[in-house]
Tab-separated table of C-alpha atoms in Angstrom:
chain	number	residue	atom	x	y	z
A	1	UNK	CA	51.688	71.609	113.785
A	2	UNK	CA	51.497	73.812	117.033
A	3	UNK	CA	50.458	76.745	115.105
A	4	UNK	CA	47.637	75.321	113.882
A	5	UNK	CA	46.942	73.627	116.686
A	6	UNK	CA	46.407	76.809	118.604
A	7	UNK	CA	44.000	78.383	115.891
A	8	UNK	CA	41.884	75.081	115.586
A	9	UNK	CA	41.324	75.914	119.927
A	10	UNK	CA	40.699	79.765	119.100
A	11	UNK	CA	38.390	79.133	116.060
A	12	UNK	CA	36.745	76.216	117.171
A	13	UNK	CA	35.939	78.353	120.804
A	14	UNK	CA	34.923	81.111	118.760
A	15	UNK	CA	32.574	78.606	116.088
A	16	UNK	CA	31.060	76.208	119.096
A	17	UNK	CA	30.497	78.939	121.461
A	18	UNK	CA	28.826	81.798	118.633
A	19	UNK	CA	26.978	78.639	117.509
A	20	UNK	CA	25.011	77.214	120.345
A	21	UNK	CA	24.054	81.024	121.032
A	22	UNK	CA	22.497	82.015	118.119
A	23	UNK	CA	20.352	78.075	117.528
A	24	UNK	CA	19.609	79.206	121.038
A	25	UNK	CA	18.355	82.741	119.778
A	26	UNK	CA	16.683	81.469	116.586
A	27	UNK	CA	14.284	78.885	118.546
A	28	UNK	CA	13.420	81.578	120.987
A	29	UNK	CA	12.804	84.097	118.750
A	30	UNK	CA	15.037	86.642	119.951
A	31	UNK	CA	17.950	89.248	118.832
A	32	UNK	CA	21.433	87.742	119.876
A	33	UNK	CA	23.812	90.492	118.544
A	34	UNK	CA	21.590	93.449	119.222
A	35	UNK	CA	21.436	92.289	123.134
A	36	UNK	CA	23.595	92.040	126.441
A	37	UNK	CA	23.573	88.538	125.907
A	38	UNK	CA	25.839	89.023	123.007
A	39	UNK	CA	28.321	90.008	125.750
A	40	UNK	CA	28.052	87.509	127.533
A	41	UNK	CA	28.349	84.988	125.310
A	42	UNK	CA	31.479	86.311	124.220
A	43	UNK	CA	32.637	86.951	128.499
A	44	UNK	CA	32.176	83.060	127.933
A	45	UNK	CA	34.428	82.446	124.918
A	46	UNK	CA	37.048	84.552	126.451
A	47	UNK	CA	36.960	82.396	129.835
A	48	UNK	CA	36.607	79.439	128.116
A	49	UNK	CA	40.314	80.178	126.315
A	50	UNK	CA	41.847	81.361	129.572
A	51	UNK	CA	41.011	78.445	131.121
A	52	UNK	CA	41.885	75.817	128.164
A	53	UNK	CA	45.737	78.132	128.023
A	54	UNK	CA	45.451	78.560	132.468
A	55	UNK	CA	45.402	74.088	132.296
A	56	UNK	CA	48.771	74.097	129.343
A	57	UNK	CA	45.970	73.602	126.315
A	58	UNK	CA	46.814	72.794	123.348
A	59	UNK	CA	50.821	72.351	124.224
A	60	UNK	CA	51.296	69.973	127.788
A	61	UNK	CA	48.972	66.640	126.893
A	62	UNK	CA	50.942	64.265	125.329
A	63	UNK	CA	48.907	61.396	125.125
A	64	UNK	CA	45.017	60.230	124.007
A	65	UNK	CA	44.683	60.642	128.042
A	66	UNK	CA	45.934	63.650	129.230
A	67	UNK	CA	44.343	65.622	126.356
A	68	UNK	CA	40.759	63.839	127.472
A	69	UNK	CA	40.689	64.985	131.160
A	70	UNK	CA	42.898	68.423	130.327
A	71	UNK	CA	40.237	69.311	128.073
A	72	UNK	CA	37.375	68.182	130.258
A	73	UNK	CA	38.787	70.358	133.264
A	74	UNK	CA	39.680	73.223	130.774
A	75	UNK	CA	35.861	73.318	129.988
A	76	UNK	CA	34.299	72.023	133.295
A	77	UNK	CA	36.298	74.989	134.752
A	78	UNK	CA	35.285	77.823	132.535
A	79	UNK	CA	31.343	76.128	132.434
A	80	UNK	CA	31.437	75.987	136.446
A	81	UNK	CA	33.003	79.470	136.425
A	82	UNK	CA	30.286	80.908	135.119
A	83	UNK	CA	27.707	79.155	136.806
A	84	UNK	CA	29.217	80.829	140.352
A	85	UNK	CA	28.079	84.662	138.626
A	86	UNK	CA	25.288	83.118	137.734
A	87	UNK	CA	23.758	82.587	140.777
A	88	UNK	CA	23.974	85.900	141.219
A	89	UNK	CA	22.753	87.185	138.115
A	90	UNK	CA	20.579	84.380	136.967
A	91	UNK	CA	20.903	82.425	132.967
A	92	UNK	CA	18.802	84.628	131.369
A	93	UNK	CA	21.281	86.268	129.636
A	94	UNK	CA	23.423	83.502	128.621
A	95	UNK	CA	21.232	80.293	128.356
A	96	UNK	CA	22.721	77.124	130.307
A	97	UNK	CA	21.736	75.405	126.945
A	98	UNK	CA	25.062	76.618	126.001
A	99	UNK	CA	26.336	76.531	128.554
A	100	UNK	CA	27.117	73.160	129.192
A	101	UNK	CA	26.132	72.331	125.268
A	102	UNK	CA	29.036	74.118	124.505
A	103	UNK	CA	31.349	71.804	127.349
A	104	UNK	CA	30.081	68.773	125.198
A	105	UNK	CA	31.101	70.186	122.085
A	106	UNK	CA	34.334	71.592	122.688
A	107	UNK	CA	35.844	68.145	124.566
A	108	UNK	CA	36.615	66.870	121.342
A	109	UNK	CA	37.974	69.612	119.595
A	110	UNK	CA	40.310	70.508	122.438
A	111	UNK	CA	41.433	67.150	122.817
A	112	UNK	CA	42.689	67.167	118.576
A	113	UNK	CA	44.127	70.744	119.410
A	114	UNK	CA	46.467	68.708	122.028
A	115	UNK	CA	47.486	65.806	120.000
A	116	UNK	CA	47.793	67.967	116.901
A	117	UNK	CA	50.454	69.854	119.625
A	118	UNK	CA	51.919	66.672	120.974
A	119	UNK	CA	52.160	65.634	117.210
A	120	UNK	CA	54.411	68.810	115.815
A	121	UNK	CA	55.979	68.305	119.384
A	122	UNK	CA	57.362	64.767	118.451
A	123	UNK	CA	58.721	66.069	115.489
A	124	UNK	CA	60.852	68.792	116.609
A	125	UNK	CA	62.059	67.317	119.809
A	126	UNK	CA	65.619	66.492	117.837
A	127	UNK	CA	67.560	69.711	118.723
A	128	UNK	CA	68.327	72.201	116.119
A	129	UNK	CA	72.301	72.392	115.337
A	130	UNK	CA	73.319	75.733	115.441
A	131	UNK	CA	76.242	77.632	113.915
A	132	UNK	CA	76.640	81.132	115.020
A	133	UNK	CA	79.050	83.215	112.692
A	134	UNK	CA	79.866	86.812	114.667
A	135	UNK	CA	82.387	89.266	116.369
A	136	UNK	CA	84.768	89.068	118.268
A	137	UNK	CA	82.584	92.144	120.193
A	138	UNK	CA	79.258	90.353	120.127
A	139	UNK	CA	78.403	89.924	123.685
A	140	UNK	CA	75.123	88.188	122.932
A	141	UNK	CA	77.243	85.457	121.203
A	142	UNK	CA	78.945	85.181	123.775
A	143	UNK	CA	75.711	84.760	125.613
A	144	UNK	CA	73.825	82.199	123.601
A	145	UNK	CA	74.779	79.417	124.872
A	146	UNK	CA	73.680	80.046	128.454
A	147	UNK	CA	70.231	81.212	127.155
A	148	UNK	CA	69.986	78.041	124.961
A	149	UNK	CA	69.525	76.505	128.387
A	150	UNK	CA	66.891	78.513	129.186
A	151	UNK	CA	63.043	78.322	128.395
A	152	UNK	CA	63.266	78.666	124.876
A	153	UNK	CA	60.861	78.518	122.022
A	154	UNK	CA	62.523	75.924	120.219
A	155	UNK	CA	65.013	73.623	121.472
A	156	UNK	CA	68.856	74.286	119.554
A	157	UNK	CA	72.046	73.266	120.625
A	158	UNK	CA	74.888	75.465	119.621
A	159	UNK	CA	77.299	73.331	118.084
A	160	UNK	CA	80.223	75.420	117.254
A	161	UNK	CA	81.038	79.426	116.448
A	162	UNK	CA	83.208	80.933	114.243
A	163	UNK	CA	84.262	84.166	113.179
A	164	UNK	CA	83.645	86.930	110.927
A	165	UNK	CA	87.363	86.347	109.854
A	166	UNK	CA	87.739	82.343	109.249
A	167	UNK	CA	84.296	82.644	107.503
A	168	UNK	CA	85.833	84.363	104.769
A	169	UNK	CA	87.450	82.968	101.467
A	170	UNK	CA	91.553	82.857	101.674
A	171	UNK	CA	92.967	81.169	99.202
A	172	UNK	CA	93.742	77.894	100.489
A	173	UNK	CA	89.739	77.742	102.128
A	174	UNK	CA	87.491	79.033	99.063
A	175	UNK	CA	84.297	77.548	101.247
A	176	UNK	CA	85.916	78.174	105.313
A	177	UNK	CA	82.035	78.682	106.621
A	178	UNK	CA	80.410	75.992	104.016
A	179	UNK	CA	82.831	73.709	104.638
A	180	UNK	CA	82.215	73.727	108.679
A	181	UNK	CA	78.716	73.843	108.800
A	182	UNK	CA	78.565	71.087	106.361
A	183	UNK	CA	81.366	69.027	108.742
A	184	UNK	CA	78.991	70.183	111.971
A	185	UNK	CA	75.738	68.927	110.487
A	186	UNK	CA	74.797	72.615	111.421
A	187	UNK	CA	70.391	72.697	110.397
A	188	UNK	CA	70.299	76.646	111.300
A	189	UNK	CA	73.247	79.317	110.076
A	190	UNK	CA	73.405	82.137	112.863
A	191	UNK	CA	74.464	85.306	111.685
A	192	UNK	CA	75.580	88.571	113.773
A	193	UNK	CA	75.830	91.814	112.227
A	194	UNK	CA	78.491	92.265	111.174
A	195	UNK	CA	79.178	88.997	109.896
A	196	UNK	CA	75.375	90.040	107.750
A	197	UNK	CA	77.019	92.541	106.116
A	198	UNK	CA	80.193	90.918	104.505
A	199	UNK	CA	79.551	89.782	100.819
A	200	UNK	CA	81.321	86.551	100.928
A	201	UNK	CA	80.084	85.470	104.247
A	202	UNK	CA	76.922	86.525	103.153
A	203	UNK	CA	77.151	84.488	99.614
A	204	UNK	CA	78.317	81.453	101.090
A	205	UNK	CA	75.344	81.162	103.749
A	206	UNK	CA	73.332	81.594	100.786
A	207	UNK	CA	74.525	78.610	98.869
A	208	UNK	CA	73.956	76.988	102.225
A	209	UNK	CA	70.065	77.436	102.070
A	210	UNK	CA	69.958	76.188	98.482
A	211	UNK	CA	71.001	73.388	100.669
A	212	UNK	CA	68.065	73.743	102.931
A	213	UNK	CA	69.534	74.997	105.674
A	214	UNK	CA	67.847	77.478	107.464
A	215	UNK	CA	70.263	81.093	107.521
A	216	UNK	CA	68.474	83.705	110.863
A	217	UNK	CA	70.510	87.217	111.592
A	218	UNK	CA	71.299	86.719	115.253
A	219	UNK	CA	67.953	89.070	115.726
A	220	UNK	CA	66.190	87.179	113.913
A	221	UNK	CA	67.835	83.769	115.537
A	222	UNK	CA	66.774	85.090	118.934
A	223	UNK	CA	63.332	85.629	118.166
A	224	UNK	CA	62.267	82.706	116.653
A	225	UNK	CA	64.070	80.463	119.276
A	226	UNK	CA	64.314	82.749	122.361
A	227	UNK	CA	61.564	84.948	122.047
A	228	UNK	CA	63.105	87.794	123.304
A	229	UNK	CA	65.097	90.937	120.894
A	230	UNK	CA	69.015	91.582	121.879
A	231	UNK	CA	69.400	95.229	122.474
A	232	UNK	CA	72.817	94.934	120.991
A	233	UNK	CA	71.100	94.208	117.544
A	234	UNK	CA	68.729	96.430	117.587
A	235	UNK	CA	67.713	99.993	115.619
A	236	UNK	CA	66.504	102.478	117.368
A	237	UNK	CA	64.181	103.657	114.246
A	238	UNK	CA	63.787	100.068	113.189
A	239	UNK	CA	62.467	99.215	116.925
A	240	UNK	CA	60.206	102.440	117.259
A	241	UNK	CA	58.582	101.207	113.726
A	242	UNK	CA	58.365	97.950	114.434
A	243	UNK	CA	56.652	98.544	117.501
A	244	UNK	CA	53.978	101.774	115.780
A	245	UNK	CA	53.152	99.902	113.106
A	246	UNK	CA	51.440	96.661	115.279
A	247	UNK	CA	48.894	99.702	117.014
A	248	UNK	CA	46.059	98.269	114.741
A	249	UNK	CA	42.760	99.218	115.661
A	250	UNK	CA	41.228	96.140	115.247
A	251	UNK	CA	43.417	94.256	117.384
A	252	UNK	CA	43.220	97.250	119.982
A	253	UNK	CA	39.806	97.272	119.751
A	254	UNK	CA	39.752	93.191	120.771
A	255	UNK	CA	42.330	93.387	123.653
A	256	UNK	CA	40.604	95.790	125.358
A	257	UNK	CA	37.059	93.664	124.761
A	258	UNK	CA	39.254	90.997	126.570
A	259	UNK	CA	40.837	93.934	128.884
A	260	UNK	CA	36.992	94.911	130.366
A	261	UNK	CA	35.859	91.261	130.645
A	262	UNK	CA	38.503	89.978	132.699
A	263	UNK	CA	38.310	92.497	134.455
A	264	UNK	CA	34.860	92.392	135.243
A	265	UNK	CA	35.011	88.840	136.156
A	266	UNK	CA	37.991	90.026	138.349
A	267	UNK	CA	35.842	92.863	140.059
A	268	UNK	CA	33.536	90.034	141.294
A	269	UNK	CA	36.138	87.709	142.579
A	270	UNK	CA	37.449	91.076	143.964
A	271	UNK	CA	34.644	91.848	146.059
A	272	UNK	CA	33.850	88.057	147.123
A	273	UNK	CA	37.840	88.103	148.743
A	274	UNK	CA	37.375	92.024	150.343
A	275	UNK	CA	35.923	90.390	153.774
A	276	UNK	CA	38.440	87.652	154.118
A	277	UNK	CA	41.543	89.793	153.134
A	278	UNK	CA	40.606	92.274	155.565
A	279	UNK	CA	40.191	89.796	158.405
A	280	UNK	CA	43.598	89.147	157.165
A	281	UNK	CA	44.647	92.267	157.708
A	282	UNK	CA	42.910	92.880	160.718
A	283	UNK	CA	44.767	90.002	162.139
A	284	UNK	CA	48.067	90.510	161.351
A	285	UNK	CA	48.986	93.711	158.951
A	286	UNK	CA	47.527	96.077	160.903
A	287	UNK	CA	47.153	98.897	158.892
A	288	UNK	CA	45.389	99.808	155.626
A	289	UNK	CA	43.744	97.136	153.564
A	290	UNK	CA	44.587	98.989	150.395
A	291	UNK	CA	48.570	100.506	148.984
A	292	UNK	CA	48.879	102.893	146.039
A	293	UNK	CA	51.310	103.517	144.530
A	294	UNK	CA	52.447	106.394	141.534
A	295	UNK	CA	53.971	103.987	138.387
A	296	UNK	CA	54.622	104.802	134.901
A	297	UNK	CA	51.761	104.110	132.094
A	298	UNK	CA	51.459	104.666	128.609
A	299	UNK	CA	53.448	107.191	127.409
A	300	UNK	CA	55.102	108.469	129.833
A	301	UNK	CA	51.406	109.155	131.788
A	302	UNK	CA	51.815	108.521	135.249
A	303	UNK	CA	48.719	107.089	137.824
A	304	UNK	CA	48.297	105.674	140.893
A	305	UNK	CA	48.148	101.547	140.458
A	306	UNK	CA	46.325	99.714	143.513
A	307	UNK	CA	47.113	96.443	145.576
A	308	UNK	CA	46.134	94.720	148.631
A	309	UNK	CA	49.167	95.911	151.593
A	310	UNK	CA	51.664	93.553	152.155
A	311	UNK	CA	54.601	95.351	153.795
A	312	UNK	CA	54.183	97.390	157.805
A	313	UNK	CA	52.967	100.722	157.291
A	314	UNK	CA	55.601	103.467	155.696
A	315	UNK	CA	57.701	100.712	154.768
A	316	UNK	CA	56.631	100.905	150.713
A	317	UNK	CA	57.732	104.035	150.232
A	318	UNK	CA	61.443	102.242	151.319
A	319	UNK	CA	64.171	104.236	149.231
A	320	UNK	CA	65.922	100.849	147.746
A	321	UNK	CA	65.580	99.493	144.063
A	322	UNK	CA	65.606	96.026	144.456
A	323	UNK	CA	62.995	94.433	146.740
A	324	UNK	CA	63.824	90.208	147.150
A	325	UNK	CA	61.565	87.445	146.937
A	326	UNK	CA	62.205	87.329	150.855
A	327	UNK	CA	62.078	91.149	151.633
A	328	UNK	CA	61.981	91.396	155.407
A	329	UNK	CA	59.915	94.239	155.016
A	330	UNK	CA	56.944	91.858	154.107
A	331	UNK	CA	54.480	90.702	156.508
A	332	UNK	CA	53.750	86.707	157.739
A	333	UNK	CA	49.956	87.875	155.658
A	334	UNK	CA	51.395	90.051	153.627
A	335	UNK	CA	54.013	87.318	152.170
A	336	UNK	CA	50.653	85.082	152.061
A	337	UNK	CA	49.172	87.340	149.611
A	338	UNK	CA	52.263	87.654	147.459
A	339	UNK	CA	52.602	84.324	147.668
A	340	UNK	CA	48.951	83.510	146.312
A	341	UNK	CA	49.505	86.717	144.083
A	342	UNK	CA	46.382	87.982	145.296
A	343	UNK	CA	48.069	91.295	146.101
A	344	UNK	CA	47.437	92.039	142.586
A	345	UNK	CA	43.732	91.689	142.316
A	346	UNK	CA	43.389	94.885	143.158
A	347	UNK	CA	44.739	96.145	139.801
A	348	UNK	CA	41.414	95.124	137.835
A	349	UNK	CA	39.961	98.442	139.121
A	350	UNK	CA	43.052	99.844	137.260
A	351	UNK	CA	42.470	97.747	134.322
A	352	UNK	CA	38.389	98.600	134.397
A	353	UNK	CA	40.042	102.679	134.147
A	354	UNK	CA	42.321	102.242	131.229
A	355	UNK	CA	45.630	102.559	133.091
A	356	UNK	CA	46.860	98.754	132.430
A	357	UNK	CA	45.804	96.549	130.239
A	358	UNK	CA	45.654	92.484	131.703
A	359	UNK	CA	49.145	91.948	129.594
A	360	UNK	CA	51.847	94.550	128.959
A	361	UNK	CA	54.793	95.602	130.154
A	362	UNK	CA	54.908	96.243	134.258
A	363	UNK	CA	54.318	99.922	134.849
A	364	UNK	CA	57.314	100.415	137.213
A	365	UNK	CA	57.419	103.358	139.806
A	366	UNK	CA	58.842	107.042	137.852
A	367	UNK	CA	61.914	107.664	140.498
A	368	UNK	CA	62.543	103.496	139.250
A	369	UNK	CA	62.270	104.785	135.795
A	370	UNK	CA	64.382	107.589	135.641
A	371	UNK	CA	67.069	105.491	136.460
A	372	UNK	CA	66.277	102.471	134.012
A	373	UNK	CA	66.404	104.573	131.419
A	374	UNK	CA	69.458	105.721	132.020
A	375	UNK	CA	71.258	103.232	132.086
A	376	UNK	CA	68.953	100.770	129.577
A	377	UNK	CA	69.126	101.352	126.367
A	378	UNK	CA	65.755	101.502	124.298
A	379	UNK	CA	64.016	101.535	127.913
A	380	UNK	CA	61.476	104.144	127.470
A	381	UNK	CA	60.070	103.089	123.987
A	382	UNK	CA	58.695	100.145	126.048
A	383	UNK	CA	55.826	103.099	127.222
A	384	UNK	CA	55.019	103.647	123.655
A	385	UNK	CA	51.886	101.200	124.717
A	386	UNK	CA	49.925	100.163	127.938
A	387	UNK	CA	51.569	98.833	130.745
A	388	UNK	CA	49.928	95.456	131.828
A	389	UNK	CA	48.818	93.236	135.378
A	390	UNK	CA	51.060	90.275	133.382
A	391	UNK	CA	53.246	90.106	130.717
A	392	UNK	CA	55.675	87.949	128.968
A	393	UNK	CA	58.877	89.207	130.128
A	394	UNK	CA	57.163	88.303	133.665
A	395	UNK	CA	55.807	84.349	132.076
A	396	UNK	CA	59.801	83.615	130.984
A	397	UNK	CA	61.919	85.158	132.845
A	398	UNK	CA	60.020	85.446	136.250
A	399	UNK	CA	61.795	87.731	139.765
A	400	UNK	CA	63.955	90.738	138.518
A	401	UNK	CA	66.217	91.375	142.338
A	402	UNK	CA	68.434	93.315	139.628
A	403	UNK	CA	70.069	95.505	137.448
A	404	UNK	CA	70.667	92.863	135.285
A	405	UNK	CA	67.361	90.967	135.432
A	406	UNK	CA	65.674	94.162	134.124
A	407	UNK	CA	67.758	94.865	131.018
A	408	UNK	CA	66.680	90.263	130.881
A	409	UNK	CA	63.505	91.167	131.251
A	410	UNK	CA	63.708	94.468	128.742
A	411	UNK	CA	64.813	91.967	125.935
A	412	UNK	CA	61.586	89.669	126.228
A	413	UNK	CA	59.374	93.158	127.002
A	414	UNK	CA	60.329	94.147	123.478
A	415	UNK	CA	59.567	90.891	121.652
A	416	UNK	CA	56.097	91.295	123.278
A	417	UNK	CA	56.222	95.028	121.883
A	418	UNK	CA	57.181	93.860	118.257
A	419	UNK	CA	54.632	90.848	118.406
A	420	UNK	CA	51.435	91.652	120.053
A	421	UNK	CA	48.312	89.793	119.453
A	422	UNK	CA	45.807	88.276	120.762
A	423	UNK	CA	46.787	84.924	120.858
A	424	UNK	CA	49.812	85.885	122.313
A	425	UNK	CA	47.759	87.758	124.997
A	426	UNK	CA	45.877	84.405	125.589
A	427	UNK	CA	48.999	82.621	125.401
A	428	UNK	CA	49.893	84.890	127.944
A	429	UNK	CA	47.422	84.878	130.318
A	430	UNK	CA	47.460	81.094	130.397
A	431	UNK	CA	50.678	80.697	131.244
A	432	UNK	CA	50.918	83.020	134.579
A	433	UNK	CA	47.652	81.512	136.080
A	434	UNK	CA	49.827	78.316	135.976
A	435	UNK	CA	52.576	79.895	137.389
A	436	UNK	CA	50.131	81.527	139.980
A	437	UNK	CA	48.420	77.464	140.617
A	438	UNK	CA	51.618	76.315	141.450
A	439	UNK	CA	52.701	79.264	143.315
A	440	UNK	CA	55.710	80.591	141.629
A	441	UNK	CA	56.873	82.788	139.760
A	442	UNK	CA	56.355	86.958	139.755
């Protein structure tokens, strides 16, 4: 039901914006697809989707009143945003009929998506009861309980664990795994790599599957319930081909269009804010306004990432590996920029230049990439795709202040690499905007 709501949100936006644009074009006798009007309509559609995800559609509202209010805020925010741009450019390329007609038509559509998602959540509020079968040496198995207490994609409760040897039939216990699952009333059976390779364990799991219980490998469970990939369960060749197969030309083109549209809007905001930030920098930072730093991009290429400077001059070159949220090198005005995330805004230039995308793994400095690649398995594979201004790891895990945090974020990044899609990109952008508006996360 939640997936249906997300599909309706995207398809409804496309149909309404395209339909109103087409209606206006036919009525006034111009070619919508062969002019800059199409680009503006596309930009408005993307802005509507970003605004919808930013205010929590379709996931957050739980009542009709909340759904109506959130739908109104999403559509009006996008309409007001595009109207502010039109104060400079005029409304010839995107008629007001399309802008405000969209608001009228999309409020009920967005309301329905929120109610559909709420209905789907109400069915899933009872947590899945999970039984894990694993080898004694399974690292992820030991961490699973803590993982389920984090920001999960589906609610679940670990009701029991079983070693592989305990799940193998004996003369006195011909079906130990089936007996344990039924005794605990487990709805989900999870097998790690060792358990999944044992024929007798798998045979019992097959019977449980026939009973209607869900059976998952540990890797698939991490993906579906936790939104990440456990590194201990990965094969290098499998991960490589899963990522490579996702670089579809249609998706790449669509993602680039989203990048350019959002970066163009970001440049307009940047031009407005530069004088304000420059004044604050003059009064409090007393140094260069911008700060460029080398980062590792797709395929290991090096580029310079652009930011508003937040540290005292020459402090950015410190050899410290991990910065902290209360880093003493950050100036008072720089702390304000970081808290509001405005220090990242100049990176819209990097997006336009093709160095980064809006969504992707965050790029790191070359010396840190070498250090992490030597210690973390598969780390270099994150460079198979273009890095991003924000990413799945940022919205799911947040600030990384240690090597163990970097390992956690890497697992979320690999989930994104395997599941890349425009709907996931829009979801990440929306969650990022919610984090920015609440002043938390990094």
